Amino acid sequence: MRNTEGLSPYFAILQVNPGWGMGGFSLRLVTVLSEVESKWVRSLATVALCCTAFACSSAQAPVVQPQTAAQPSPSLVDFDRLEARRISASTAYKASTYVPLDDSWIYPSFDRLAAMGYLPTSTAVLRPWTRLECARLLAEAHDTVDLSDSVAATLLAALDVEFRDETAVIDGGHNASARSDEAYARIVAIGGTPIRDGFHFASTIVDDFGRPFGQGANSYSGLAAHAQWGPLAIYGRAEYQYASAMPPYSTSTQQYLNAFDVAPYGWNLRFGTTSRLRPVEAYASVAFGSWQLSFGQQSLWWGPDRSTSLILSNNAEALPMFRIARSKPMILPSIFRKAGPTHLEAFFARQGGIHYIGLGTFVNGGSIYTTYGSSTKALNPPPYLWGLAFTIKPSEYLEMGFSHTVIFAGYGRPLTLSTFFHTFSVNGNGQELDPGKRVTEFNFAYHPPLLRKSLVLYTSAMAWDDPVQGKFVGRYAFSPGIYVPRLPKAPKLDLRLEAAYTDLPKLPIQGYFYNNLRYPQGYTNYGQLLGSWVGPQGIGGEASSTWWFSPKTHATINFRKMVSDTGYFQGGHRSDTGVKFAWTPTATMELSGGLQFGSWNFPVVAPATKSDVTTTIQLRVFPQPHRRD
């Protein structure tokens, strides 16, 4: 019998009503959050951070035994007994590496299973997941799946093969392995006139770990490997990157940006050719209890959307960080257990490629900042970034999340405990000493009645600096979406529709959401936005549909468009239509590629519309794992 750590009995105990009431509850929650004082939201972040240490010693990780549809739901006594026996199927003190965010089929497969209702304890908001967590969710899906569902059965069969080693660990095997994960080579050819300036305008390629690209041929070749032994795990992925030169901006464009941007011209641009070795992700992890500590270069995705994320995405290079995260969901003690399966993580990171900072104070309702820095030398010390996120699942049909990040310290403001605790200040941002560039996001994902296994609705709402000041709609950027895992009469075809909106009326400054006077290079890492490709003041969206020939072989068509407000560097727009595919001819090889047709027009850069065509081909080879028992 498969051992699992699922939380399915919890939902039966709660006896959640699957009616519309839960949807009304979530909307009411958003309304209430918009009405309370901002200090309560910031206090919430403080309390949640403290809960991390508390939960390490007091939270119990729940366990469930496999059930059939005919079995009665367990009583509260049964549930407590299952919790007490969690050690029998525990992966405590066993470290695991994370599944990369750009994996072509694992996360989409879990997304489909979750949308079909087979992953009641998964989170749609926080990624990446450890491989052991994927194996736990796989066991949970086996316990909840409808045996007549051929689509789900196919997904589970492929995932069983992928996570067979991790499943053996969950079933009591040794956590000891060393593995060459993959070797890959990708060629990207761009014809026409590409653009790579997402902070001011747009970018031809997005959500690609900040890889450089240019007009002509570009190539990326890399290796990935991992090893784990008991509570320790290490992972590394490095690649050689070659990028052709980008068409340079005209003199008039340079002068315009230099006149209206806070930082001097060129801080986020790379026009020459690039030839370098670069780590994509590299970290070491240690597990203690049901928590995992990681240190190294890591990329995070916070948000239920898949085409973009307002607060954290893989649009920029991975951040060097210290991270603590739950390796599996927990149930909080006492009355807080009604929150359901809870995921929690926090990180402390350093921004890269920061050359400029604002020195000064905020006096009499206005800022007096002087930009300091050099184009040839990065700041020392650089600004830092910390973040906290948690999600709760009071029903298997509803997930709600909260996340918070802050850019703080750096040159002119040393990193101290006093500086850190000042980021929790409830006295607003008009202080003599800036508390930091603070952002708060709320999100939820919901399976509506009658469509529990056919449709997921989700959204993120993000506010900078003052999360609950003023009218709710007037303060928040939004990123709503809808996902249909299989269309009627076409079970192999899915549909995803998503949008993003940062162009709120009457913003206090241009590009408000990703800009800051104290930190003029904004919410970036090495010049690329850490958040959404929609930009600091724009509106956009993406529609995509994938035909799944098998879990590992699929073809996708998509359309993406973004429009920048005319008040932000005179505005402009970009749109692209693309097709891409992934084909796995053997168990150790994947061939993928794509074709994208794009057009853009930003008057500051070029008076006439420009176009580009991007062709991609990639080969991935997966060596057989070498396992030590």
XYZ file of C-alpha atoms in Angstrom:
629
model
C 0.000 0.000 0.000
C 1.229 3.471 -0.866
C 1.994 5.655 2.144
C 0.840 9.232 1.802
C 0.823 12.458 3.724
C -2.315 13.866 2.133
C -4.793 15.984 4.005
C -8.011 14.731 2.444
C -9.673 13.779 5.785
C -9.368 17.367 6.903
C -11.878 18.575 4.345
C -14.389 15.939 5.352
C -14.095 17.048 8.962
C -14.663 20.662 8.030
C -17.758 19.582 6.089
C -17.247 22.456 3.706
C -20.325 23.454 1.787
C -19.441 23.404 -1.918
C -22.007 26.090 -2.701
C -21.578 29.672 -3.724
C -21.191 30.774 -0.115
C -17.445 30.239 -0.179
C -17.114 32.471 -3.210
C -19.069 35.168 -1.409
C -16.861 34.702 1.620
C -13.699 35.273 -0.428
C -15.108 38.425 -1.996
C -16.135 39.700 1.411
C -12.614 39.041 2.685
C -11.133 41.182 -0.097
C -13.561 43.978 0.745
C -12.666 43.877 4.426
C -8.958 43.913 3.642
C -9.455 47.049 1.596
C -11.100 48.854 4.501
C -8.746 48.225 7.410
C -5.811 50.465 8.259
C -2.499 49.735 6.544
C -0.780 49.125 9.870
C -2.788 45.966 10.353
C -1.557 44.524 7.070
C 2.029 45.311 7.939
C 1.500 43.933 11.418
C 0.177 40.783 9.766
C 3.490 40.385 7.987
C 5.301 40.726 11.321
C 3.087 38.153 12.987
C 3.441 35.722 10.082
C 7.219 36.003 10.201
C 7.157 35.149 13.895
C 4.859 32.207 13.142
C 7.663 30.613 11.142
C 9.682 29.865 14.259
C 6.577 28.958 16.252
C 5.338 26.533 13.614
C 8.671 24.703 13.565
C 7.998 23.363 17.038
C 4.218 23.297 17.269
C 2.764 22.574 13.806
C 1.775 19.020 13.010
C 2.053 17.702 9.469
C -1.112 15.774 8.684
C -1.315 12.268 7.269
C -4.069 10.415 5.503
C -4.596 6.765 4.708
C -5.912 5.837 1.266
C -9.686 5.832 0.947
C -12.156 4.686 -1.620
C -15.235 6.636 -2.545
C -17.363 4.200 -0.568
C -15.533 4.727 2.720
C -17.084 7.104 5.253
C -15.315 10.313 6.126
C -13.177 10.014 9.267
C -14.304 11.548 12.499
C -12.363 14.226 14.330
C -10.921 11.520 16.593
C -9.770 9.581 13.522
C -8.141 12.681 12.110
C -6.230 13.356 15.328
C -5.064 9.743 15.335
C -3.831 10.087 11.767
C -1.966 13.250 12.687
C -0.302 11.500 15.608
C 0.869 8.724 13.289
C 2.336 11.082 10.698
C 5.851 9.736 11.299
C 4.920 6.470 9.573
C 4.864 8.185 6.197
C 7.016 11.165 7.036
C 9.758 12.704 4.924
C 10.950 14.796 7.869
C 14.692 15.462 7.884
C 14.952 14.352 4.263
C 16.106 17.068 1.880
C 15.136 17.296 -1.756
C 15.971 19.549 -4.673
C 13.367 21.724 -6.390
C 11.776 21.109 -9.775
C 12.950 23.993 -12.044
C 10.298 26.555 -12.942
C 10.880 26.147 -16.674
C 10.292 22.398 -16.770
C 8.165 21.709 -19.836
C 5.675 19.165 -18.476
C 5.830 18.460 -14.709
C 4.159 21.631 -13.419
C 1.587 21.695 -16.259
C 0.690 18.087 -15.424
C 0.145 18.937 -11.773
C -1.845 22.018 -12.825
C -4.181 19.797 -14.825
C -4.589 17.324 -11.956
C -5.270 20.163 -9.507
C -7.842 21.738 -11.828
C -9.560 18.342 -12.086
C -9.852 18.265 -8.290
C -7.305 15.531 -7.558
C -4.810 17.579 -5.506
C -6.783 18.994 -2.552
C -3.681 20.005 -0.555
C -1.506 21.478 -3.309
C -0.760 25.182 -3.628
C -1.287 27.061 -6.883
C 0.539 30.129 -5.578
C 4.014 29.190 -4.320
C 6.619 27.576 -6.564
C 9.022 25.835 -7.016
C 8.138 22.562 -5.274
C 10.587 19.983 -3.998
C 10.676 16.629 -5.727
C 9.567 14.941 -2.497
C 6.561 17.261 -2.347
C 5.730 16.300 -5.929
C 5.858 12.639 -4.912
C 3.574 13.341 -1.943
C 1.079 15.083 -4.210
C 1.327 12.205 -6.647
C 0.382 9.789 -3.863
C -2.494 12.078 -2.932
C -3.728 12.091 -6.524
C -3.692 8.287 -6.615
C -5.933 8.266 -3.541
C -8.446 10.748 -4.947
C -8.472 9.982 -8.669
C -11.534 8.727 -10.477
C -10.366 5.402 -11.905
C -12.478 5.953 -15.012
C -10.691 9.227 -15.817
C -8.330 8.242 -18.635
C -6.723 11.701 -18.869
C -5.764 11.694 -15.195
C -4.571 8.090 -15.416
C -2.200 8.991 -18.240
C -0.788 11.921 -16.268
C -0.299 9.791 -13.168
C 1.479 7.062 -15.106
C 4.034 9.524 -16.498
C 4.549 11.194 -13.121
C 4.983 7.791 -11.446
C 7.978 7.127 -13.673
C 9.451 10.601 -13.135
C 9.202 10.441 -9.334
C 9.799 6.737 -8.734
C 12.910 7.423 -6.615
C 11.117 10.015 -4.480
C 8.130 7.689 -4.074
C 10.515 5.038 -2.766
C 11.809 7.549 -0.195
C 8.262 8.341 0.929
C 7.633 4.607 1.244
C 10.559 4.311 3.654
C 13.588 4.022 1.367
C 16.930 5.747 1.828
C 17.216 9.335 0.675
C 20.555 8.921 -1.087
C 21.124 9.666 -4.744
C 23.364 11.473 -7.202
C 22.108 12.271 -10.639
C 22.983 14.092 -13.827
C 19.608 15.670 -14.502
C 20.096 16.924 -18.027
C 22.342 18.333 -20.710
C 20.777 20.752 -23.148
C 21.461 23.042 -26.065
C 19.138 25.747 -27.352
C 19.440 27.970 -30.403
C 17.319 31.119 -30.714
C 17.366 33.011 -34.008
C 15.730 36.455 -34.063
C 15.053 38.249 -37.325
C 13.774 41.784 -37.697
C 14.169 44.279 -34.858
C 13.851 42.793 -31.353
C 13.480 44.845 -28.187
C 14.870 44.069 -24.732
C 13.886 46.819 -22.328
C 11.009 45.569 -20.195
C 11.473 48.279 -17.576
C 10.810 51.154 -20.005
C 9.057 49.510 -22.950
C 8.765 45.747 -23.618
C 10.757 42.613 -24.371
C 10.687 40.140 -27.248
C 11.421 37.210 -24.900
C 10.044 37.112 -21.356
C 10.125 34.798 -18.325
C 13.426 33.196 -19.342
C 15.693 33.701 -16.304
C 16.935 37.003 -17.703
C 18.977 35.341 -20.445
C 20.560 37.827 -22.867
C 19.468 37.829 -26.501
C 20.023 39.949 -29.575
C 19.363 40.364 -33.267
C 20.550 37.242 -35.059
C 21.759 33.968 -33.549
C 21.744 33.252 -29.818
C 22.671 30.006 -28.083
C 22.533 28.519 -24.596
C 24.147 25.198 -23.634
C 24.099 23.836 -20.129
C 24.249 21.020 -17.619
C 22.206 20.313 -14.500
C 22.862 17.830 -11.705
C 21.884 17.178 -8.115
C 22.823 15.017 -5.157
C 21.083 14.340 -1.862
C 21.912 12.355 1.244
C 19.543 12.290 4.189
C 18.951 15.882 5.324
C 21.330 17.412 2.751
C 20.820 18.233 -0.926
C 22.691 20.239 -3.548
C 21.672 21.342 -7.025
C 23.451 23.148 -9.812
C 22.572 24.279 -13.316
C 25.077 26.300 -15.319
C 25.262 27.219 -18.967
C 27.285 28.950 -21.614
C 25.365 31.900 -23.040
C 26.023 33.607 -26.342
C 23.859 36.533 -27.442
C 24.179 38.671 -30.546
C 24.199 42.443 -30.324
C 20.994 44.452 -30.015
C 20.199 47.387 -32.322
C 21.360 50.468 -30.365
C 18.998 53.262 -29.407
C 19.203 56.461 -31.415
C 20.782 59.580 -29.946
C 17.348 61.181 -29.468
C 16.100 58.107 -27.570
C 19.161 58.154 -25.340
C 18.665 61.844 -24.602
C 14.982 61.344 -23.819
C 15.599 58.484 -21.399
C 18.461 60.353 -19.785
C 16.207 63.366 -19.233
C 13.142 61.606 -17.846
C 14.492 58.478 -16.143
C 15.605 58.711 -12.517
C 18.789 56.719 -13.136
C 21.248 57.715 -15.890
C 20.728 56.240 -19.350
C 21.846 52.684 -20.028
C 21.617 51.205 -16.533
C 19.458 48.265 -17.694
C 20.646 47.876 -21.283
C 23.129 45.584 -23.005
C 23.681 46.306 -26.706
C 26.936 44.475 -27.447
C 27.442 40.753 -27.915
C 27.490 38.544 -24.828
C 29.664 35.466 -24.334
C 29.803 34.086 -20.817
C 29.438 31.157 -18.447
C 26.571 31.739 -16.048
C 24.896 29.800 -13.237
C 21.149 29.610 -13.777
C 20.423 28.147 -10.353
C 22.794 26.708 -7.737
C 21.996 26.043 -4.092
C 22.479 23.775 -1.097
C 19.602 22.669 1.127
C 19.242 21.153 4.571
C 16.030 19.684 5.978
C 14.957 19.913 9.577
C 11.579 18.513 10.473
C 9.187 19.449 7.688
C 11.126 22.597 6.804
C 13.873 23.087 4.283
C 16.587 25.730 4.384
C 18.248 26.653 1.095
C 21.144 28.942 0.347
C 22.276 29.942 -3.129
C 20.961 31.273 -6.417
C 17.246 30.478 -6.705
C 14.248 31.626 -8.730
C 10.765 31.920 -7.210
C 7.289 32.213 -8.710
C 4.644 33.657 -6.391
C 1.145 33.818 -7.847
C -1.551 31.595 -9.383
C -1.029 32.931 -12.941
C 1.224 30.996 -15.305
C 1.938 33.503 -18.097
C 3.110 36.205 -15.694
C 3.405 37.079 -12.016
C 3.117 40.559 -10.571
C 5.351 40.089 -7.531
C 7.960 37.394 -8.302
C 8.666 35.500 -11.512
C 11.556 34.031 -13.494
C 11.633 37.047 -15.817
C 14.977 38.084 -14.290
C 18.057 36.149 -13.265
C 17.717 34.064 -10.121
C 18.507 35.905 -6.897
C 21.226 34.784 -4.484
C 19.208 34.140 -1.355
C 18.688 32.399 1.933
C 15.283 30.714 1.895
C 13.197 28.807 4.417
C 10.111 26.957 3.222
C 7.714 24.246 4.245
C 8.591 21.053 2.426
C 4.927 20.018 2.752
C 1.774 21.737 4.038
C 1.024 21.931 7.730
C -2.070 22.195 9.870
C -1.796 24.963 12.443
C -2.708 24.131 16.040
C -5.866 24.959 17.973
C -8.535 27.064 16.286
C -6.151 27.983 13.459
C -6.518 24.480 12.047
C -9.671 25.709 10.332
C -7.390 27.553 7.930
C -6.653 24.153 6.398
C -3.414 23.082 4.720
C -0.968 25.957 5.093
C 2.130 26.626 3.007
C 4.698 29.138 4.233
C 8.049 30.421 3.039
C 10.367 33.402 3.475
C 13.613 34.568 1.902
C 16.393 37.112 2.207
C 18.180 38.057 -1.024
C 20.572 40.511 -2.633
C 19.795 42.555 -5.752
C 22.326 42.319 -8.565
C 23.503 44.830 -11.139
C 22.564 47.849 -9.019
C 24.714 50.876 -9.891
C 22.602 53.773 -8.622
C 20.785 54.731 -5.454
C 19.009 57.822 -4.155
C 20.659 59.560 -1.222
C 18.584 62.018 0.778
C 15.492 62.321 2.937
C 11.763 62.921 2.798
C 11.024 66.411 4.143
C 7.750 68.369 4.396
C 5.793 66.049 2.153
C 8.434 65.859 -0.575
C 11.531 63.801 -1.258
C 14.970 65.308 -1.620
C 17.052 62.624 -3.300
C 20.295 62.864 -5.233
C 21.138 59.949 -7.502
C 24.507 58.478 -6.588
C 26.505 55.840 -8.447
C 28.635 54.931 -11.434
C 27.911 53.134 -14.689
C 31.149 51.148 -14.391
C 30.923 49.934 -10.809
C 28.110 48.223 -8.921
C 27.135 49.598 -5.534
C 28.765 48.123 -2.455
C 26.812 47.285 -0.408
C 23.880 46.670 -2.768
C 20.210 46.878 -1.778
C 18.659 43.784 -0.236
C 15.282 42.159 -0.666
C 13.290 40.080 1.788
C 9.963 38.416 1.290
C 7.321 36.369 3.057
C 4.415 34.386 1.636
C 1.831 31.985 2.952
C -1.321 30.369 1.655
C -4.256 28.698 3.375
C -6.823 26.280 2.013
C -9.975 26.330 4.176
C -11.620 24.231 1.476
C -10.190 21.998 -1.198
C -11.995 24.333 -3.619
C -10.533 27.608 -2.330
C -6.979 28.781 -1.738
C -6.095 32.237 -0.401
C -2.635 33.707 -0.163
C -0.677 36.665 1.151
C 2.805 37.757 0.091
C 5.001 40.701 0.963
C 8.413 41.850 -0.304
C 10.637 44.792 0.619
C 13.703 46.348 -1.007
C 15.741 47.984 1.749
C 19.215 48.974 3.018
C 22.101 49.304 0.561
C 24.660 52.043 0.059
C 24.075 54.930 2.463
C 21.870 52.814 4.708
C 23.747 49.893 6.314
C 22.150 46.498 6.783
C 21.364 46.230 10.491
C 18.588 44.839 12.656
C 17.336 48.403 13.062
C 17.147 48.851 9.289
C 15.354 45.528 8.931
C 12.751 46.208 11.621
C 12.158 49.673 10.158
C 10.646 47.933 7.107
C 7.705 47.013 9.381
C 7.006 50.680 10.180
C 3.317 51.634 10.229
C 4.008 55.360 9.824
C 3.728 55.340 6.057
C 6.457 56.086 3.539
C 6.655 59.840 4.034
C 9.333 59.454 6.697
C 12.659 61.195 6.913
C 14.331 57.807 6.450
C 12.724 55.631 3.818
C 11.539 52.293 5.304
C 12.028 50.549 1.964
C 10.161 49.771 -1.223
C 7.312 47.642 0.120
C 4.808 45.592 -1.841
C 1.871 43.502 -0.675
C -0.141 41.009 -2.687
C -3.319 39.053 -2.000
C -4.447 36.231 -4.239
C -6.908 33.392 -4.430
C -7.803 30.420 -6.601
C -11.339 29.040 -6.649
C -13.171 26.079 -8.189
C -16.770 27.279 -8.752
C -19.802 25.063 -8.026
C -20.941 22.641 -10.723
C -17.536 23.047 -12.383
C -15.311 21.730 -9.602
C -13.302 19.473 -11.902
C -13.519 21.607 -15.032
C -12.618 25.207 -14.235
C -10.374 27.282 -11.975
C -10.735 31.034 -11.410
C -7.880 32.972 -9.847
C -6.494 36.446 -9.391
C -3.728 38.439 -7.727
C -4.095 41.953 -6.327
C -0.866 43.836 -5.670
C -0.295 47.180 -3.980
C 2.923 49.119 -3.586
C 3.774 51.028 -0.421
C 0.222 51.619 0.864
C -1.692 48.333 0.445
C -4.997 49.444 1.947
C -4.940 53.206 1.641
C -7.784 54.719 -0.322
C -10.146 52.849 -2.599
C -9.326 49.199 -3.169
C -9.657 49.153 -6.957
C -7.789 52.447 -7.238
C -4.739 51.140 -5.363
C -4.186 47.642 -6.669
C -2.730 46.115 -9.785
C -4.671 43.025 -10.817
C -3.822 39.820 -12.626
C -6.947 37.642 -13.098
C -7.078 34.355 -14.928
C -9.130 31.322 -15.850
C -7.954 27.788 -16.587
C -9.888 24.948 -18.207
C -7.863 21.703 -17.964
C -9.826 19.985 -20.741
C -12.401 21.332 -23.122
C -15.752 19.627 -23.765
C -15.489 17.044 -26.557
C -11.705 17.637 -26.619
C -10.199 16.189 -23.418
C -6.629 16.598 -24.696
C -7.058 20.350 -25.214
C -6.806 22.917 -22.422
C -7.387 26.682 -22.346
C -5.813 29.421 -20.257
C -6.811 33.109 -20.326
C -4.874 35.607 -18.205
C -4.525 39.373 -17.929
C -2.382 41.859 -16.034
C -3.101 45.488 -15.201
C -0.701 48.001 -13.624
C -2.001 51.132 -15.388
C -4.084 52.534 -12.562
C -5.490 56.066 -12.881
C -3.986 58.912 -10.894
C -0.812 57.092 -9.913
C 1.438 59.242 -7.697
C 4.417 58.820 -10.056
C 4.974 57.329 -13.508
C 5.676 53.626 -13.383
C 4.586 53.589 -9.757
C 4.422 49.821 -9.336
C 8.031 48.979 -10.202
C 9.713 52.346 -9.491
C 11.128 54.039 -6.408
C 13.048 57.268 -5.811
C 15.326 55.787 -3.164
C 15.985 52.778 -5.426
C 15.944 54.288 -8.954
C 16.667 50.959 -10.669
C 13.415 49.747 -9.223
C 12.200 46.208 -8.847
C 14.867 44.576 -11.010
C 17.760 42.162 -10.956
C 20.525 42.833 -13.480
C 18.226 45.197 -15.349
C 15.272 42.827 -15.779
C 11.955 43.132 -13.955
C 11.454 40.682 -11.109
C 7.708 40.919 -11.650
C 5.477 41.007 -14.712
C 6.394 41.676 -18.331
C 3.317 43.958 -18.517
C 5.646 46.624 -17.136
C 5.418 49.384 -14.549
C 2.374 51.080 -16.084
C 0.610 48.896 -18.604
C -2.182 46.510 -19.392
C -1.848 43.190 -21.145
C -2.753 39.564 -21.286
C -2.138 36.195 -22.836
C -4.387 33.487 -24.235
C -2.979 30.013 -24.765
C -4.232 26.551 -25.578
C -2.281 23.297 -25.475
C -3.003 19.985 -27.161
C -1.605 17.186 -25.012
C -0.662 14.232 -27.222
C 0.819 12.759 -24.046
C 2.055 14.294 -20.780
C 5.503 14.891 -22.310
C 4.502 15.606 -25.905
C 2.373 18.659 -26.571
C 1.824 21.655 -28.849
C 0.755 25.142 -27.745
C -0.547 28.206 -29.541
C -0.607 31.546 -27.762
C -1.280 35.237 -28.268
C 0.189 37.925 -25.990
C -0.258 41.692 -25.967
C 0.735 44.573 -23.728
C -0.018 48.300 -23.971
C 1.936 50.889 -22.018
C 0.259 54.093 -20.843
C 1.075 57.250 -22.805
C 2.065 58.930 -19.540
C 4.944 56.469 -19.137
C 7.722 57.319 -21.630
C 5.022 58.221 -24.207
C 3.540 54.718 -24.142
C 3.436 52.107 -26.861
C 2.474 48.490 -27.411
C 3.776 45.035 -28.250
C 1.964 41.900 -29.382
C 3.107 38.475 -30.481
C 1.597 35.236 -31.695
C 3.432 31.982 -31.295
C 3.378 28.228 -31.554
C 5.634 25.884 -29.623
C 5.993 22.175 -29.135
C 7.738 19.559 -27.020
C 8.314 16.003 -28.235
C 9.854 13.132 -26.294
C 10.885 10.433 -28.784
C 12.666 8.385 -26.096
C 12.764 8.291 -22.311
C 16.108 10.111 -22.316
C 15.547 12.809 -24.942
C 13.268 15.801 -25.502
C 13.117 17.965 -28.613
C 11.283 21.272 -28.339
C 10.966 24.467 -30.287
C 8.776 27.331 -31.306
C 8.026 30.118 -33.738
C 6.937 33.593 -32.608
C 5.809 36.540 -34.736
C 5.896 39.872 -32.925
C 5.362 43.557 -33.611
C 5.905 46.624 -31.474
C 5.717 50.384 -31.545
C 7.112 52.741 -28.907
C 7.413 56.299 -30.285
C 10.386 57.117 -28.084
C 12.357 54.256 -29.660
C 11.046 54.258 -33.240
C 8.321 56.308 -34.969
C 7.184 53.369 -37.120
C 6.044 49.899 -36.121
C 8.818 47.318 -35.914
C 8.520 43.540 -36.144
C 10.558 40.502 -35.183
C 10.422 36.756 -35.807
C 11.862 34.385 -33.220
C 12.685 30.755 -34.009
C 13.709 28.404 -31.199
C 14.977 24.825 -31.225
C 16.198 22.941 -28.150
C 17.512 19.460 -27.419
C 17.513 18.061 -23.882
C 19.170 14.771 -22.930
C 18.356 13.058 -19.642
C 20.998 10.534 -18.516
C 19.798 7.538 -16.558
C 19.925 8.193 -12.797
C 22.556 6.472 -10.681
C 20.985 5.568 -7.367
C 22.703 4.342 -4.240
C 20.448 2.343 -1.871
